[in-house]
PDB file of C-alpha atoms in Angstrom:
ATOM      1  CA  MET R   1    -116.049  19.285 -72.704  1.00  0.00           C
ATOM      2  CA  ILE R   2    -113.171  19.720 -70.248  1.00  0.00           C
ATOM      3  CA  GLY R   3    -114.206  20.375 -66.644  1.00  0.00           C
ATOM      4  CA  ALA R   4    -112.769  22.254 -64.312  1.00  0.00           C
ATOM      5  CA  GLU R   5    -110.177  19.792 -62.674  1.00  0.00           C
ATOM      6  CA  ALA R   6    -109.175  18.741 -65.873  1.00  0.00           C
ATOM      7  CA  LEU R   7    -108.985  22.045 -67.738  1.00  0.00           C
ATOM      8  CA  ALA R   8    -106.899  22.680 -64.189  1.00  0.00           C
ATOM      9  CA  ARG R   9    -104.399  20.168 -65.277  1.00  0.00           C
ATOM     10  CA  SER R  10    -103.629  21.392 -68.687  1.00  0.00           C
ATOM     11  CA  VAL R  11    -103.091  24.089 -67.924  1.00  0.00           C
ATOM     12  CA  GLU R  12    -100.812  23.521 -65.243  1.00  0.00           C
ATOM     13  CA  ASP R  13     -99.027  21.559 -67.526  1.00  0.00           C
ATOM     14  CA  LEU R  14     -98.332  24.242 -70.113  1.00  0.00           C
ATOM     15  CA  GLU R  15     -96.541  26.607 -67.328  1.00  0.00           C
ATOM     16  CA  PRO R  16     -94.407  28.586 -69.629  1.00  0.00           C
ATOM     17  CA  PRO R  17     -90.440  27.456 -68.790  1.00  0.00           C
ATOM     18  CA  ALA R  18     -88.377  31.295 -68.165  1.00  0.00           C
ATOM     19  CA  SER R  19     -86.819  30.667 -72.271  1.00  0.00           C
ATOM     20  CA  SER R  20     -89.596  30.766 -74.054  1.00  0.00           C
ATOM     21  CA  ALA R  21     -93.413  31.345 -74.054  1.00  0.00           C
ATOM     22  CA  ILE R  22     -97.070  29.400 -75.317  1.00  0.00           C
ATOM     23  CA  ASN R  23    -100.011  30.804 -77.059  1.00  0.00           C
ATOM     24  CA  VAL R  24    -103.442  29.893 -76.150  1.00  0.00           C
ATOM     25  CA  PHE R  25    -106.813  30.385 -77.964  1.00  0.00           C
ATOM     26  CA  VAL R  26    -110.270  29.459 -76.803  1.00  0.00           C
ATOM     27  CA  THR R  27    -113.077  28.556 -79.743  1.00  0.00           C
ATOM     28  CA  GLY R  28    -116.207  27.656 -78.848  1.00  0.00           C
ATOM     29  CA  GLN R  29    -119.839  28.429 -80.796  1.00  0.00           C
ATOM     30  CA  PRO R  30    -120.732  32.194 -81.221  1.00  0.00           C
ATOM     31  CA  GLY R  31    -122.467  33.748 -77.918  1.00  0.00           C
ATOM     32  CA  VAL R  32    -121.012  31.483 -76.089  1.00  0.00           C
ATOM     33  CA  GLY R  33    -118.371  34.679 -74.446  1.00  0.00           C
ATOM     34  CA  LYS R  34    -115.291  34.292 -75.957  1.00  0.00           C
ATOM     35  CA  THR R  35    -115.195  37.886 -76.497  1.00  0.00           C
ATOM     36  CA  SER R  36    -115.825  38.270 -72.977  1.00  0.00           C
ATOM     37  CA  LEU R  37    -113.382  36.296 -71.572  1.00  0.00           C
ATOM     38  CA  VAL R  38    -110.920  37.800 -74.308  1.00  0.00           C
ATOM     39  CA  LEU R  39    -111.497  41.429 -72.330  1.00  0.00           C
ATOM     40  CA  ASN R  40    -111.749  40.260 -68.767  1.00  0.00           C
ATOM     41  CA  ALA R  41    -108.321  38.694 -69.142  1.00  0.00           C
ATOM     42  CA  VAL R  42    -106.979  41.124 -70.800  1.00  0.00           C
ATOM     43  CA  LYS R  43    -107.947  43.932 -68.772  1.00  0.00           C
ATOM     44  CA  LYS R  44    -106.184  42.637 -65.933  1.00  0.00           C
ATOM     45  CA  LEU R  45    -103.079  42.526 -67.582  1.00  0.00           C
ATOM     46  CA  PRO R  46     -99.252  45.297 -67.155  1.00  0.00           C
ATOM     47  CA  LYS R  47    -100.872  47.005 -70.690  1.00  0.00           C
ATOM     48  CA  ASP R  48     -97.551  48.368 -71.440  1.00  0.00           C
ATOM     49  CA  MET R  49     -96.483  44.468 -72.463  1.00  0.00           C
ATOM     50  CA  ILE R  50     -99.391  44.153 -74.179  1.00  0.00           C
ATOM     51  CA  ALA R  51    -100.748  44.862 -77.882  1.00  0.00           C
ATOM     52  CA  GLY R  52    -103.897  43.564 -80.127  1.00  0.00           C
ATOM     53  CA  PHE R  53    -106.751  43.615 -80.865  1.00  0.00           C
ATOM     54  CA  TYR R  54    -110.655  43.139 -79.972  1.00  0.00           C
ATOM     55  CA  THR R  55    -114.020  42.253 -83.005  1.00  0.00           C
ATOM     56  CA  LEU R  56    -117.422  44.431 -81.325  1.00  0.00           C
ATOM     57  CA  GLU R  57    -120.494  44.839 -83.392  1.00  0.00           C
ATOM     58  CA  ALA R  58    -121.102  47.557 -85.507  1.00  0.00           C
ATOM     59  CA  ARG R  59    -124.950  49.193 -85.445  1.00  0.00           C
ATOM     60  CA  ASN R  60    -126.704  52.208 -87.080  1.00  0.00           C
ATOM     61  CA  PRO R  61    -127.858  54.565 -84.438  1.00  0.00           C
ATOM     62  CA  ARG R  62    -131.178  55.499 -85.839  1.00  0.00           C
ATOM     63  CA  THR R  63    -132.624  51.959 -86.731  1.00  0.00           C
ATOM     64  CA  GLY R  64    -130.478  49.581 -84.176  1.00  0.00           C
ATOM     65  CA  GLU R  65    -129.698  47.531 -87.507  1.00  0.00           C
ATOM     66  CA  LYS R  66    -126.112  45.276 -87.408  1.00  0.00           C
ATOM     67  CA  ILE R  67    -124.493  47.084 -90.013  1.00  0.00           C
ATOM     68  CA  GLY R  68    -121.531  44.737 -89.879  1.00  0.00           C
ATOM     69  CA  LEU R  69    -118.140  44.279 -87.349  1.00  0.00           C
ATOM     70  CA  ASP R  70    -115.375  46.776 -86.281  1.00  0.00           C
ATOM     71  CA  ILE R  71    -112.009  46.115 -84.955  1.00  0.00           C
ATOM     72  CA  GLU R  72    -111.112  48.017 -81.792  1.00  0.00           C
ATOM     73  CA  SER R  73    -106.873  47.714 -80.534  1.00  0.00           C
ATOM     74  CA  LEU R  74    -106.355  47.610 -77.219  1.00  0.00           C
ATOM     75  CA  SER R  75    -104.707  50.740 -77.271  1.00  0.00           C
ATOM     76  CA  GLY R  76    -108.402  52.802 -79.011  1.00  0.00           C
ATOM     77  CA  GLU R  77    -107.656  52.658 -82.880  1.00  0.00           C
ATOM     78  CA  CYS R  78    -110.695  51.798 -84.600  1.00  0.00           C
ATOM     79  CA  ALA R  79    -111.232  50.566 -87.983  1.00  0.00           C
ATOM     80  CA  PRO R  80    -114.237  48.852 -89.734  1.00  0.00           C
ATOM     81  CA  LEU R  81    -114.226  45.204 -90.722  1.00  0.00           C
ATOM     82  CA  SER R  82    -117.058  44.381 -92.214  1.00  0.00           C
ATOM     83  CA  ARG R  83    -119.441  46.085 -93.466  1.00  0.00           C
ATOM     84  CA  LEU R  84    -123.211  45.396 -95.698  1.00  0.00           C
ATOM     85  CA  ARG R  85    -122.775  47.230 -98.625  1.00  0.00           C
ATOM     86  CA  ARG R  86    -120.608  46.194-101.434  1.00  0.00           C
ATOM     87  CA  GLY R  87    -117.678  47.976-102.818  1.00  0.00           C
ATOM     88  CA  CYS R  88    -115.259  47.041 -99.512  1.00  0.00           C
ATOM     89  CA  GLY R  89    -113.814  43.776-100.299  1.00  0.00           C
ATOM     90  CA  PRO R  90    -113.796  40.269-100.331  1.00  0.00           C
ATOM     91  CA  LYS R  91    -117.632  38.954 -99.579  1.00  0.00           C
ATOM     92  CA  VAL R  92    -118.096  36.578 -96.344  1.00  0.00           C
ATOM     93  CA  GLY R  93    -121.460  35.551 -95.837  1.00  0.00           C
ATOM     94  CA  LYS R  94    -123.598  38.891 -95.854  1.00  0.00           C
ATOM     95  CA  TYR R  95    -121.109  41.356 -95.481  1.00  0.00           C
ATOM     96  CA  TYR R  96    -118.391  42.538 -96.728  1.00  0.00           C
ATOM     97  CA  PHE R  97    -114.667  42.847 -95.226  1.00  0.00           C
ATOM     98  CA  ALA R  98    -112.697  45.941 -94.944  1.00  0.00           C
ATOM     99  CA  MET R  99    -109.304  44.420 -96.199  1.00  0.00           C
ATOM    100  CA  GLU R 100    -107.530  47.836 -96.165  1.00  0.00           C
ATOM    101  CA  ALA R 101    -109.116  49.206 -93.551  1.00  0.00           C
ATOM    102  CA  PHE R 102    -108.493  46.118 -91.220  1.00  0.00           C
ATOM    103  CA  GLU R 103    -104.318  45.515 -92.022  1.00  0.00           C
ATOM    104  CA  ARG R 104    -104.017  49.296 -91.859  1.00  0.00           C
ATOM    105  CA  LEU R 105    -104.987  49.034 -88.077  1.00  0.00           C
ATOM    106  CA  VAL R 106    -104.175  44.857 -87.557  1.00  0.00           C
ATOM    107  CA  LEU R 107    -100.317  44.458 -89.169  1.00  0.00           C
ATOM    108  CA  PRO R 108     -98.348  46.815 -87.269  1.00  0.00           C
ATOM    109  CA  LEU R 109     -99.964  45.033 -83.861  1.00  0.00           C
ATOM    110  CA  LEU R 110     -98.737  41.621 -84.801  1.00  0.00           C
ATOM    111  CA  LYS R 111     -94.780  42.722 -85.133  1.00  0.00           C
ATOM    112  CA  PRO R 112     -92.977  41.215 -82.556  1.00  0.00           C
ATOM    113  CA  SER R 113     -91.355  43.553 -80.077  1.00  0.00           C
ATOM    114  CA  ASN R 114     -89.164  43.243 -77.212  1.00  0.00           C
ATOM    115  CA  ASP R 115     -91.379  45.099 -75.498  1.00  0.00           C
ATOM    116  CA  ILE R 116     -95.057  43.053 -75.572  1.00  0.00           C
ATOM    117  CA  LYS R 117     -94.563  39.702 -74.154  1.00  0.00           C
ATOM    118  CA  LEU R 118     -98.229  39.195 -74.906  1.00  0.00           C
ATOM    119  CA  HIS R 119    -100.525  39.499 -78.172  1.00  0.00           C
ATOM    120  CA  VAL R 120    -104.209  39.740 -78.104  1.00  0.00           C
ATOM    121  CA  ILE R 121    -106.127  38.391 -81.416  1.00  0.00           C
ATOM    122  CA  ASP R 122    -110.041  38.115 -81.306  1.00  0.00           C
ATOM    123  CA  GLU R 123    -110.359  36.601 -83.631  1.00  0.00           C
ATOM    124  CA  VAL R 124    -109.075  34.417 -86.196  1.00  0.00           C
ATOM    125  CA  GLY R 125    -111.995  34.094 -87.924  1.00  0.00           C
ATOM    126  CA  ARG R 126    -113.488  33.302 -91.574  1.00  0.00           C
ATOM    127  CA  MET R 127    -113.519  37.637 -91.839  1.00  0.00           C
ATOM    128  CA  GLU R 128    -109.970  38.048 -90.862  1.00  0.00           C
ATOM    129  CA  LEU R 129    -108.345  35.132 -92.315  1.00  0.00           C
ATOM    130  CA  GLN R 130    -109.431  36.449 -95.828  1.00  0.00           C
ATOM    131  CA  SER R 131    -105.918  38.137 -95.792  1.00  0.00           C
ATOM    132  CA  GLU R 132    -103.260  36.710 -96.682  1.00  0.00           C
ATOM    133  CA  LEU R 133    -100.658  39.506 -95.038  1.00  0.00           C
ATOM    134  CA  PHE R 134    -102.673  38.939 -91.640  1.00  0.00           C
ATOM    135  CA  LYS R 135    -102.237  34.710 -92.056  1.00  0.00           C
ATOM    136  CA  ASP R 136     -98.707  35.310 -92.764  1.00  0.00           C
ATOM    137  CA  ALA R 137     -97.943  38.058 -90.183  1.00  0.00           C
ATOM    138  CA  LEU R 138    -100.038  35.491 -87.409  1.00  0.00           C
ATOM    139  CA  MET R 139     -97.863  32.947 -88.127  1.00  0.00           C
ATOM    140  CA  ALA R 140     -94.634  34.480 -87.991  1.00  0.00           C
ATOM    141  CA  LEU R 141     -95.435  35.966 -84.444  1.00  0.00           C
ATOM    142  CA  LEU R 142     -96.712  32.199 -83.097  1.00  0.00           C
ATOM    143  CA  ALA R 143     -93.568  31.186 -83.792  1.00  0.00           C
ATOM    144  CA  SER R 144     -91.342  33.860 -82.324  1.00  0.00           C
ATOM    145  CA  PRO R 145     -90.046  32.336 -79.208  1.00  0.00           C
ATOM    146  CA  ASN R 146     -90.503  34.978 -76.619  1.00  0.00           C
ATOM    147  CA  VAL R 147     -93.867  36.015 -77.524  1.00  0.00           C
ATOM    148  CA  ALA R 148     -96.865  34.711 -76.644  1.00  0.00           C
ATOM    149  CA  VAL R 149    -100.032  34.510 -78.402  1.00  0.00           C
ATOM    150  CA  PHE R 150    -103.828  35.020 -76.614  1.00  0.00           C
ATOM    151  CA  GLY R 151    -106.983  34.594 -79.226  1.00  0.00           C
ATOM    152  CA  SER R 152    -110.231  33.324 -80.055  1.00  0.00           C
ATOM    153  CA  LEU R 153    -110.333  30.819 -82.694  1.00  0.00           C
ATOM    154  CA  PRO R 154    -114.201  30.101 -84.767  1.00  0.00           C
ATOM    155  CA  ALA R 155    -115.812  26.248 -83.500  1.00  0.00           C
ATOM    156  CA  CYS R 156    -116.372  23.668 -86.006  1.00  0.00           C
ATOM    157  CA  ARG R 157    -118.622  24.180 -88.957  1.00  0.00           C
ATOM    158  CA  TYR R 158    -120.133  20.788 -90.396  1.00  0.00           C
ATOM    159  CA  GLY R 159    -117.297  18.651 -88.281  1.00  0.00           C
ATOM    160  CA  HIS R 160    -114.432  20.400 -90.164  1.00  0.00           C
ATOM    161  CA  ASP R 161    -111.674  23.382 -89.072  1.00  0.00           C
ATOM    162  CA  LEU R 162    -110.918  26.263 -91.513  1.00  0.00           C
ATOM    163  CA  PRO R 163    -107.081  24.416 -92.771  1.00  0.00           C
ATOM    164  CA  PHE R 164    -106.069  27.560 -91.096  1.00  0.00           C
ATOM    165  CA  VAL R 165    -107.293  27.131 -87.539  1.00  0.00           C
ATOM    166  CA  GLU R 166    -106.847  23.550 -87.701  1.00  0.00           C
ATOM    167  CA  ALA R 167    -102.797  24.499 -87.984  1.00  0.00           C
ATOM    168  CA  ILE R 168    -102.973  26.447 -85.055  1.00  0.00           C
ATOM    169  CA  LYS R 169    -105.178  23.798 -83.462  1.00  0.00           C
ATOM    170  CA  GLN R 170    -101.913  21.252 -84.338  1.00  0.00           C
ATOM    171  CA  ARG R 171     -99.206  23.162 -82.973  1.00  0.00           C
ATOM    172  CA  SER R 172     -97.611  21.473 -80.012  1.00  0.00           C
ATOM    173  CA  ASP R 173     -96.261  25.469 -78.163  1.00  0.00           C
ATOM    174  CA  THR R 174    -100.466  26.333 -78.334  1.00  0.00           C
ATOM    175  CA  ALA R 175    -103.188  25.756 -76.027  1.00  0.00           C
ATOM    176  CA  ILE R 176    -106.207  25.168 -76.959  1.00  0.00           C
ATOM    177  CA  LEU R 177    -109.461  25.644 -75.184  1.00  0.00           C
ATOM    178  CA  THR R 178    -113.437  24.545 -75.411  1.00  0.00           C
ATOM    179  CA  LEU R 179    -116.072  27.206 -73.837  1.00  0.00           C
ATOM    180  CA  THR R 180    -118.841  26.264 -72.845  1.00  0.00           C
ATOM    181  CA  LYS R 181    -121.591  27.860 -70.598  1.00  0.00           C
ATOM    182  CA  SER R 182    -121.074  24.978 -68.014  1.00  0.00           C
ATOM    183  CA  ASN R 183    -117.366  25.681 -68.197  1.00  0.00           C
ATOM    184  CA  ARG R 184    -116.528  29.137 -69.137  1.00  0.00           C
ATOM    185  CA  ASP R 185    -116.596  30.552 -65.069  1.00  0.00           C
ATOM    186  CA  ALA R 186    -113.256  27.914 -64.328  1.00  0.00           C
ATOM    187  CA  THR R 187    -112.063  28.350 -68.056  1.00  0.00           C
ATOM    188  CA  ALA R 188    -111.783  32.344 -67.343  1.00  0.00           C
ATOM    189  CA  LEU R 189    -109.840  31.810 -64.118  1.00  0.00           C
ATOM    190  CA  GLN R 190    -107.721  29.115 -65.302  1.00  0.00           C
ATOM    191  CA  VAL R 191    -107.045  31.866 -68.660  1.00  0.00           C
ATOM    192  CA  GLU R 192    -106.233  34.850 -66.793  1.00  0.00           C
ATOM    193  CA  ALA R 193    -103.839  32.825 -64.258  1.00  0.00           C
ATOM    194  CA  LEU R 194    -102.081  31.763 -67.370  1.00  0.00           C
ATOM    195  CA  LEU R 195    -101.681  34.586 -68.725  1.00  0.00           C
ATOM    196  CA  MET R 196    -100.546  36.763 -65.846  1.00  0.00           C
ATOM    197  CA  ASN R 197     -97.852  33.831 -65.327  1.00  0.00           C
ATOM    198  CA  ILE R 198     -96.793  34.773 -69.152  1.00  0.00           C
ATOM    199  CA  VAL R 199     -96.214  38.264 -68.647  1.00  0.00           C
ATOM    200  CA  THR R 200     -94.662  38.493 -65.297  1.00  0.00           C
ATOM    201  CA  SER R 201     -92.418  35.691 -65.823  1.00  0.00           C
ATOM    202  CA  ALA R 202     -91.345  37.107 -69.416  1.00  0.00           C
ATOM    203  CA  SER R 203     -90.660  40.662 -67.830  1.00  0.00           C
ATOM    204  CA  VAL R 204     -86.796  41.693 -67.828  1.00  0.00           C
ATOM    205  CA  SER R 205     -87.268  42.977 -63.931  1.00  0.00           C
ATOM    206  CA  GLY R 206     -89.735  39.555 -62.770  1.00  0.00           C
ATOM    207  CA  ALA R 207     -91.486  42.094 -61.320  1.00  0.00           C
ATOM    208  CA  PRO R 208     -95.739  42.738 -62.977  1.00  0.00           C
ATOM    209  CA  SER R 209     -96.071  45.699 -63.908  1.00  0.00           C
ATOM    210  CA  THR R 210     -98.845  48.163 -61.740  1.00  0.00           C
ATOM    211  CA  SER R 211    -100.771  49.590 -64.702  1.00  0.00           C
ATOM    212  CA  THR R 212    -103.067  47.381 -66.475  1.00  0.00           C
ATOM    213  CA  VAL R 213    -105.384  47.300 -69.550  1.00  0.00           C
ATOM    214  CA  GLU R 214    -108.358  49.818 -69.714  1.00  0.00           C
ATOM    215  CA  ILE R 215    -110.597  48.739 -72.562  1.00  0.00           C
ATOM    216  CA  SER R 216    -111.055  51.826 -74.652  1.00  0.00           C
ATOM    217  CA  SER R 217    -114.021  53.260 -75.725  1.00  0.00           C
ATOM    218  CA  ARG R 218    -112.558  55.124 -78.272  1.00  0.00           C
ATOM    219  CA  ALA R 219    -112.527  55.634 -82.035  1.00  0.00           C
ATOM    220  CA  SER R 220    -109.907  57.708 -83.131  1.00  0.00           C
ATOM    221  CA  SER R 221    -109.563  57.141 -86.375  1.00  0.00           C
ATOM    222  CA  PRO R 222    -112.550  59.641 -88.157  1.00  0.00           C
ATOM    223  CA  GLU R 223    -111.801  57.827 -92.265  1.00  0.00           C
ATOM    224  CA  PHE R 224    -113.242  54.692 -90.394  1.00  0.00           C
ATOM    225  CA  ALA R 225    -116.598  56.153 -89.794  1.00  0.00           C
ATOM    226  CA  CYS R 226    -116.219  53.859 -86.418  1.00  0.00           C
ATOM    227  CA  SER R 227    -118.276  56.458 -83.300  1.00  0.00           C
ATOM    228  CA  SER R 228    -117.750  56.476 -80.201  1.00  0.00           C
ATOM    229  CA  ILE R 229    -119.394  54.549 -77.526  1.00  0.00           C
ATOM    230  CA  SER R 230    -121.151  55.027 -74.188  1.00  0.00           C
ATOM    231  CA  PRO R 231    -118.653  53.341 -71.060  1.00  0.00           C
ATOM    232  CA  TYR R 232    -119.189  49.926 -71.282  1.00  0.00           C
ATOM    233  CA  THR R 233    -117.988  47.378 -68.714  1.00  0.00           C
ATOM    234  CA  VAL R 234    -117.428  43.320 -69.502  1.00  0.00           C
ATOM    235  CA  SER R 235    -118.230  41.251 -67.248  1.00  0.00           C
ATOM    236  CA  PHE R 236    -120.372  38.174 -66.453  1.00  0.00           C
ATOM    237  CA  HIS R 237    -123.857  38.447 -65.495  1.00  0.00           C
ATOM    238  CA  GLU R 238    -124.249  36.855 -61.482  1.00  0.00           C
ATOM    239  CA  HIS R 239    -126.374  34.076 -63.053  1.00  0.00           C
ATOM    240  CA  GLY R 240    -123.641  32.589 -65.148  1.00  0.00           C
ATOM    241  CA  GLU R 241    -124.761  34.335 -68.588  1.00  0.00           C
ATOM    242  CA  PRO R 242    -122.941  36.285 -70.741  1.00  0.00           C
ATOM    243  CA  ILE R 243    -122.789  39.737 -71.560  1.00  0.00           C
ATOM    244  CA  GLU R 244    -123.571  40.783 -75.195  1.00  0.00           C
ATOM    245  CA  LYS R 245    -120.903  41.425 -77.512  1.00  0.00           C
ATOM    246  CA  ARG R 246    -120.378  45.161 -77.511  1.00  0.00           C
ATOM    247  CA  GLN R 247    -121.797  47.087 -79.958  1.00  0.00           C
ATOM    248  CA  ARG R 248    -120.781  50.369 -82.075  1.00  0.00           C
ATOM    249  CA  THR R 249    -123.193  52.540 -83.007  1.00  0.00           C
ATOM    250  CA  SER R 250    -121.948  53.755 -86.684  1.00  0.00           C
ATOM    251  CA  ASP R 251    -123.419  57.114 -88.461  1.00  0.00           C
ATOM    252  CA  SER R 252    -123.148  55.646 -91.469  1.00  0.00           C
ATOM    253  CA  ASN R 253    -122.943  51.903 -93.084  1.00  0.00           C
ATOM    254  CA  THR R 254    -119.792  52.996 -94.892  1.00  0.00           C
ATOM    255  CA  ILE R 255    -116.200  52.520 -94.542  1.00  0.00           C
TER     256      ILE R 255
END
């Protein structure tokens, strides 16, 4: 567990020099608020300098049953990540990974660009790591000297990390923050300050953009069977409990 004072010191120690960027990942148990933290931090950043995706639940609108997970880019493009039915890709747990749709949306978001200073990845999970192309693209992005990565990692299972996740945690240019119910408010504030520092210090002009990210609820690709959802503001309840992960209702449990 990281106390607020210790967390502040660790973040200050990781302030990026002018010529390079660092990577920041949050990890923690399911439901602790990783996606909420990621989206809260991202929506305050200049949207023309960041790219990436986040994960949300897909539910059947008639029964409310969870039928899988979707991914949505920060610009509003949508694709399925997993579904209950067979035929869409490798099985992870009780879900099948929609690898082709995932790679089609995500891989272009992971290409280094002179305009993009921060790449957001929620999350580097067991499902996503079934894609070798995703793993290769992420490692190349982490090694890019003038680009930073911000994302979430799954918690250890039975005391052990996935080898790929462990490799990320061992990088000297990467900060790993463990999110808990007791430290998430302090962690959120420190992460927001650090990310803003990364983005604005990487700006050619040296001044932050006035246009910030608006978390979209659009589903711009009908072939993915991702229907639109009502507007949703990512925030924490006043008593400190995280919101439920964003949910998307789908008219079908097919890809």
